[in-house]
Amino acid sequence: MEVTTGIEVLPSAAGYGIVVGIGGFFALLMLGITYLQNRYTTYSTQEAEEFNSASRSVKPGLIASGIVSSWTWSATLLTSSTFAYSYGICGPMWYGAMGTFQILLFALIAIKIKGNAPGAHTFPEIVLARHGKAAHLTYLFFGLCTNMLVGACLVLGGSQVVAALSGMNVYAACFLITIVVAVYVIAGGLRSTFIADYTHTVILFVAIFVFGFSIYATSDTIGSPSRFYDLLVEASQKMPIARNYEGSYLTFKSVEGLVFAIDLLVAGFSTVWLDQAYWQRAIASRPETSVKAYIMGGIAWYGIPFGFATAMGLGCAALTNTPAFPTYPNPLSEAQNGAGLSSPATAIALLGKGGAGLMLLLLFMAVTSSTSAELIAVSSLLTFDVYKTYINKSATSHRLVKISHGGIVLYAIVLSVFCCILNIASVNLTWLLTCLGVIVGGAAIPVGLVLLWKPMSTVATLVAPWVSLVLGLVTWMVTASQRSGAITVTTTGDVTNAMAGNLASWGSGAILAVALTYLFPQVQTSDDPDQIARNAKINGVLVGRSISSTPPGSGDSSPRKTSGPPSMNKEKIEEPLSSTAPETVVPTGNEMVDFLESKQIEPMDPVEVKKAERLAIIFNVVFLCVAMLLVPFSLFGTQYVYSKSFFTGWCVVSFLWVWVSMIICVVIPVVESRNALRTMIKGAWKDMISRGAFTRDARSRAEHIGEV
């Protein structure tokens, strides 16, 4: 059965309309927001610091919304539903738990950045400052590989579903999605991606609520958790799941589901710890609230795969034997399920063509939001880790912004071509997500240890990723060959074969990083003045109290005599600050840019770092013990098959969690940014009034001249 059989319910014009029309709308929206920001606030997207790290001043609510949006891939919606359909009730919780754990762990990285490397723009910059150029090039390579694979998960997964639902050409979708996103990222920089993330997230929650209420309340076919339960019991009898206890959809005792969870854990380490997009958000957050932002983001993100896949993934199984199901009387084929079509099939069964259209919109929001973060992340790597480090060390800020724009265009083109090649090779979203950790997982733990573990040596930093890559690939291929009899796309994508490669790559990376550090404990040092100056800026040097740790224009409207660019505090600038500034910075003529580019950003107070670190550790330990060990393994070990009342409570909790996520991502950012919104509205209103007054004066003068 072809992937599109029974699923293509919309004309191709609908696919092009959503991709091009809504994409164009968001490009215009970002241009408008960028204009308002540049005109009515102290931020300017023409500055490299603002374009690439949002002046390090974004508040925790908007950071949390950005984390949720950038981590809500098409895979979050499609693959979580695929695994609910494939493995039953355990799929959504495993998906949510493994992904959230990575976000919460990254809170530790975020606070270490603020405490130990406050001047960094990218994570390879931190490696460069501590372990030299060879290690820097190693992690730049793995970072770019991660961005390519993550980008492929986003764009290829979304394109294949758009093509399946509407008949749109999948290759056209691969190019158009990246092009329209690149336009508004170039227009607005990193802060625009936060604002785009917020807008996308609002639409995403509206769509999720529509589907959720349809499943649990309004649908004629399901319409209640009780009826939902009855249909799943029927599905368990007609389509029993292999290696699930009693073949049931309503049990956590799923061997394949547990294997999938392990694959997802390794992939999660890779896609978070090696993805510059997440480091970018840590860099852009306020120092005092970076941990809070990641904790909020983790709690909020958990609700999306947990709530959405419980309704839409299990809903696919429940609706398979109803006439409204698009492939009735047949279930989804293996190819359709692998392409992530379980939740689109549920949407069609629930709401017909309207459901398909809403699903396309939902996926487009998820794909473009995440892709925007990947575009600017790669542009930052190319700008700061390639151009400024190896090509033009004295580049001005304005020049860096132009290079960032070029990096976005280059990545958009390369990613589109890469997705087309993968589609020709019959690679789908599920394969990418399952196997991603084999390729880049070996570098995930070492890069975290560079920040989290002070003894980490240069040899361990450099060698561990390469050796683990080889071990992971060999294990993966040998396992696929021996277990499945051949090495093909299908056999390498098998969850058990992929798990062997994932664990070999990720585990050997962690073991080698520790072992090599004790065997070769030396840390590289440099006598090069340029390197010393760069390291000083990246690692942060405490400056005199005349310079505030809050960047100019950070949004704090309270008067501070000791903060701001040098020209704003001439009487204070007599203190010797130039000794710690890199000598390679070329003035741009813009005081704020020169201030940010040439002066060190003060590290967080060590006491505050310890407090935030303690908070992050507590949240990680509690989440690990409750959401990843106690609840799932209690249900797994007891072989419990859900009763109707327990299942009803499970559905209620999953849907309420979506509401909590909505409050964190939609309501809190507005409350936090109310002053900035008020400032922009007042500025725009004053402009309108002044223009109106100017028009009236001009008309009066013209009338007076006419009378004379």
Coordinates of C-alpha atoms in Angstrom, one line a residue, residues 61-353:
G61 CA 8.5 33.0 30.0
L62 CA 9.5 33.8 26.4
I63 CA 12.6 31.5 26.7
A64 CA 10.3 28.7 28.0
S65 CA 7.9 29.3 25.1
G66 CA 10.8 29.2 22.7
I67 CA 12.1 26.0 24.2
V68 CA 8.7 24.4 23.9
S69 CA 8.3 25.7 20.3
S70 CA 11.7 24.6 19.1
W71 CA 11.5 21.2 20.8
T72 CA 8.0 20.7 19.5
W73 CA 9.1 19.2 16.2
S74 CA 6.9 17.6 13.7
A75 CA 8.3 14.4 15.4
T76 CA 6.8 15.5 18.7
L77 CA 3.4 15.4 17.2
L78 CA 3.8 12.7 14.6
T79 CA 6.3 10.3 16.1
S80 CA 4.8 10.4 19.6
S81 CA 1.5 9.5 18.1
T82 CA 3.2 6.8 16.0
F83 CA 4.5 5.2 19.1
A84 CA 1.2 5.4 20.9
Y85 CA -0.4 3.7 17.9
S86 CA 2.5 1.1 17.8
Y87 CA 3.1 0.4 21.5
G88 CA 0.0 1.6 23.3
I89 CA -0.5 3.8 26.3
C90 CA 3.2 3.8 27.3
G91 CA 4.3 5.6 24.1
P92 CA 3.2 9.2 25.0
M93 CA 4.6 9.0 28.5
W94 CA 7.9 7.6 27.4
Y95 CA 8.2 10.2 24.7
G96 CA 7.4 13.0 27.1
A97 CA 9.6 11.8 29.9
M98 CA 12.7 11.2 27.8
G99 CA 12.5 14.5 26.0
T100 CA 11.7 16.6 29.1
F101 CA 14.6 15.0 31.0
Q102 CA 17.0 16.4 28.4
I103 CA 15.5 19.9 28.8
L104 CA 15.8 19.8 32.6
L105 CA 19.4 18.5 32.4
F106 CA 20.2 21.3 30.1
A107 CA 19.2 23.7 32.9
L108 CA 22.6 22.7 34.4
I109 CA 24.3 23.6 31.2
A110 CA 22.4 27.0 31.1
I111 CA 23.6 28.0 34.6
K112 CA 27.2 26.9 33.9
I113 CA 27.2 29.1 30.8
K114 CA 26.1 32.1 32.9
G115 CA 28.7 31.3 35.6
N116 CA 31.7 30.1 33.6
A117 CA 31.3 31.3 29.9
P118 CA 29.0 34.3 29.9
G119 CA 30.7 35.8 26.8
A120 CA 30.2 32.8 24.5
H121 CA 27.9 32.9 21.5
T122 CA 28.1 29.2 20.7
F123 CA 29.1 25.9 22.4
P124 CA 32.2 25.3 20.2
E125 CA 33.5 28.7 21.3
I126 CA 33.6 27.3 24.8
V127 CA 35.4 24.2 23.7
L128 CA 37.9 26.5 21.8
A129 CA 38.6 28.6 24.9
R130 CA 39.3 25.5 27.0
H131 CA 40.8 22.9 24.7
G132 CA 42.1 24.5 21.5
K133 CA 41.4 24.5 17.8
A134 CA 41.5 20.7 17.1
A135 CA 38.8 20.1 19.7
H136 CA 36.9 23.2 18.5
L137 CA 36.8 21.8 14.9
T138 CA 35.6 18.4 16.3
Y139 CA 32.6 19.9 18.1
L140 CA 31.9 22.3 15.3
F141 CA 31.6 19.2 13.0
F142 CA 29.3 17.3 15.4
G143 CA 27.2 20.4 16.0
L144 CA 26.7 21.0 12.3
C145 CA 25.9 17.3 11.8
T146 CA 23.3 17.5 14.6
N147 CA 21.7 20.6 13.0
M148 CA 21.5 18.8 9.7
L149 CA 19.9 15.7 11.1
V150 CA 17.5 17.7 13.3
G151 CA 16.7 19.9 10.4
A152 CA 15.9 16.9 8.3
C153 CA 13.7 15.5 11.1
L154 CA 11.7 18.8 10.9
V155 CA 11.6 19.5 7.2
L156 CA 11.5 16.0 5.7
G157 CA 8.9 14.8 8.3
G158 CA 6.7 17.8 7.7
S159 CA 7.1 17.7 3.9
Q160 CA 6.2 14.0 3.7
V161 CA 3.0 14.5 5.7
V162 CA 2.0 17.6 3.7
A163 CA 2.5 15.6 0.5
A164 CA 0.6 12.6 1.9
L165 CA -2.4 14.8 2.9
S166 CA -2.6 17.2 0.0
G167 CA -0.7 15.7 -2.9
M168 CA 1.8 18.6 -2.8
N169 CA 5.1 17.7 -4.4
V170 CA 7.4 16.6 -1.5
Y171 CA 10.5 18.1 -3.1
A172 CA 8.8 21.4 -3.5
A173 CA 7.7 21.3 0.1
C174 CA 11.3 20.6 1.3
F175 CA 12.5 23.8 -0.5
L176 CA 9.5 26.1 0.2
I177 CA 9.4 25.4 4.0
T178 CA 13.0 26.4 4.5
I179 CA 12.8 29.4 2.2
V180 CA 9.8 31.0 3.9
V181 CA 11.3 30.4 7.3
A182 CA 14.7 31.8 6.2
V183 CA 13.0 35.1 5.1
Y184 CA 11.6 36.0 8.5
V185 CA 14.7 34.8 10.4
I186 CA 16.8 37.1 8.3
A187 CA 14.4 39.9 8.9
G188 CA 14.4 39.6 12.7
G189 CA 17.3 37.6 14.1
L190 CA 17.1 35.5 17.2
R191 CA 14.6 37.7 19.0
S192 CA 12.2 37.4 16.1
T193 CA 12.5 33.6 16.4
F194 CA 11.4 33.9 20.0
I195 CA 8.4 36.0 18.9
A196 CA 7.7 33.7 16.0
D197 CA 7.9 30.8 18.4
Y198 CA 5.4 32.4 20.7
T199 CA 3.0 33.1 17.8
H200 CA 3.3 29.5 16.5
T201 CA 2.8 28.1 20.0
V202 CA -0.5 30.0 20.4
I203 CA -1.8 28.5 17.1
L204 CA -0.4 25.1 18.1
F205 CA -2.3 25.0 21.4
V206 CA -5.5 26.1 19.7
A207 CA -5.2 23.2 17.3
I208 CA -4.4 20.7 20.1
F209 CA -7.4 21.9 22.1
V210 CA -9.7 21.4 19.1
F211 CA -8.5 17.8 18.7
G212 CA -8.6 17.1 22.4
F213 CA -12.1 18.4 22.9
S214 CA -13.2 16.5 19.9
I215 CA -11.8 13.2 21.2
Y216 CA -13.0 13.6 24.8
A217 CA -16.3 15.5 24.4
T218 CA -17.8 16.3 21.0
S219 CA -17.1 13.5 18.6
D220 CA -20.0 11.3 17.6
T221 CA -17.6 8.3 17.3
I222 CA -15.7 8.7 20.5
G223 CA -16.9 11.7 22.5
S224 CA -15.9 10.5 26.0
P225 CA -13.1 8.7 27.8
S226 CA -15.5 5.8 28.5
R227 CA -16.2 5.2 24.9
F228 CA -12.5 5.8 24.1
Y229 CA -11.7 2.9 26.5
D230 CA -14.2 0.6 24.9
L231 CA -12.8 1.2 21.4
L232 CA -9.3 0.5 22.6
V233 CA -10.3 -2.7 24.2
E234 CA -11.9 -3.7 20.9
A235 CA -8.7 -2.6 19.0
S236 CA -6.6 -4.8 21.3
Q237 CA -8.6 -7.8 20.4
K238 CA -8.6 -7.1 16.6
M239 CA -5.1 -5.7 16.3
P240 CA -3.0 -7.0 19.3
I241 CA 0.4 -5.5 19.7
A242 CA 3.3 -7.9 19.6
R243 CA 5.3 -8.1 22.8
N244 CA 2.7 -6.1 24.8
Y245 CA 1.2 -7.8 27.7
E246 CA -2.0 -9.6 26.4
G247 CA -1.5 -7.6 23.2
S248 CA -3.2 -4.7 24.9
Y249 CA -3.1 -1.0 24.0
L250 CA -3.9 -0.3 27.7
T251 CA -0.8 -1.7 29.4
F252 CA 2.7 -0.2 30.1
K253 CA 4.2 -3.7 29.8
S254 CA 5.5 -3.2 26.3
V255 CA 9.0 -4.6 25.5
E256 CA 9.3 -2.7 22.2
G257 CA 8.0 0.4 23.9
L258 CA 10.9 0.2 26.4
V259 CA 13.4 -0.3 23.7
F260 CA 12.0 2.7 21.9
A261 CA 12.4 4.8 25.1
I262 CA 16.1 3.9 25.3
D263 CA 16.6 5.0 21.7
L264 CA 14.8 8.2 22.4
L265 CA 16.9 8.9 25.5
V266 CA 20.1 8.7 23.5
A267 CA 18.7 10.7 20.6
G268 CA 17.5 13.3 23.1
F269 CA 21.0 13.8 24.6
S270 CA 22.3 14.3 21.1
T271 CA 19.5 16.6 19.8
V272 CA 19.6 18.9 22.9
W273 CA 23.2 18.8 24.1
L274 CA 24.7 19.2 20.6
D275 CA 22.1 21.5 19.1
Q276 CA 23.2 25.1 19.1
A277 CA 19.6 26.2 19.1
Y278 CA 19.3 25.1 22.8
W279 CA 22.7 26.7 23.7
Q280 CA 21.5 29.8 22.0
R281 CA 18.4 30.0 24.2
A282 CA 20.6 29.6 27.3
I283 CA 22.9 32.4 26.1
A284 CA 20.0 34.7 25.3
S285 CA 18.3 34.2 28.7
R286 CA 18.7 36.5 31.6
P287 CA 21.4 35.2 33.9
E288 CA 19.3 35.2 37.0
T289 CA 16.4 33.3 35.4
S290 CA 18.1 30.9 32.9
V291 CA 17.5 27.8 35.1
K292 CA 13.9 28.9 35.8
A293 CA 13.3 29.2 32.0
Y294 CA 14.5 25.7 31.3
I295 CA 12.5 24.2 34.2
M296 CA 9.4 26.0 33.0
G297 CA 10.1 24.9 29.4
G298 CA 10.6 21.3 30.5
I299 CA 7.3 21.2 32.5
A300 CA 5.4 22.8 29.6
W301 CA 6.9 20.7 26.8
Y302 CA 6.0 17.4 28.6
G303 CA 2.3 18.1 28.2
I304 CA 2.4 18.3 24.4
P305 CA 3.5 14.8 23.5
F306 CA 1.8 13.3 26.6
G307 CA -1.5 15.0 25.9
F308 CA -1.5 15.1 22.1
A309 CA -0.3 11.5 21.5
T310 CA -2.6 10.1 24.2
A311 CA -5.6 11.6 22.3
M312 CA -4.4 11.3 18.7
G313 CA -2.1 8.3 18.7
L314 CA -4.4 6.1 20.7
G315 CA -7.3 7.7 18.9
C316 CA -5.9 6.2 15.6
A317 CA -6.2 2.7 17.1
A318 CA -9.6 3.4 18.5
L319 CA -11.0 4.7 15.2
T320 CA -9.3 2.2 12.8
N321 CA -12.4 0.0 12.7
T322 CA -14.9 2.9 12.1
P323 CA -16.1 3.8 8.6
A324 CA -14.8 7.4 8.9
F325 CA -11.2 6.1 9.1
P326 CA -9.4 7.0 5.9
T327 CA -8.0 3.5 5.2
Y328 CA -11.1 1.6 6.5
P329 CA -11.4 -1.4 6.7
N330 CA -7.6 -1.7 6.7
P331 CA -5.3 -0.4 9.4
L332 CA -2.4 1.9 8.5
S333 CA 0.3 0.2 6.6
E334 CA 3.8 0.0 8.1
A335 CA 5.0 2.6 5.6
Q336 CA 2.2 5.0 6.5
N337 CA 2.8 4.5 10.2
G338 CA 6.5 5.0 9.8
A339 CA 5.8 8.3 7.9
G340 CA 4.0 9.5 11.0
L341 CA 0.4 9.4 9.5
S342 CA -1.3 8.1 12.6
S343 CA -2.4 11.5 14.0
P344 CA -3.3 12.9 10.5
A345 CA -5.5 9.8 10.0
T346 CA -7.2 10.4 13.4
A347 CA -7.8 14.1 12.4
I348 CA -9.5 13.0 9.2
A349 CA -11.6 10.4 11.0
L350 CA -12.7 13.0 13.5
L351 CA -13.2 16.2 11.4
G352 CA -12.9 15.1 7.8
K353 CA -11.2 17.6 5.4

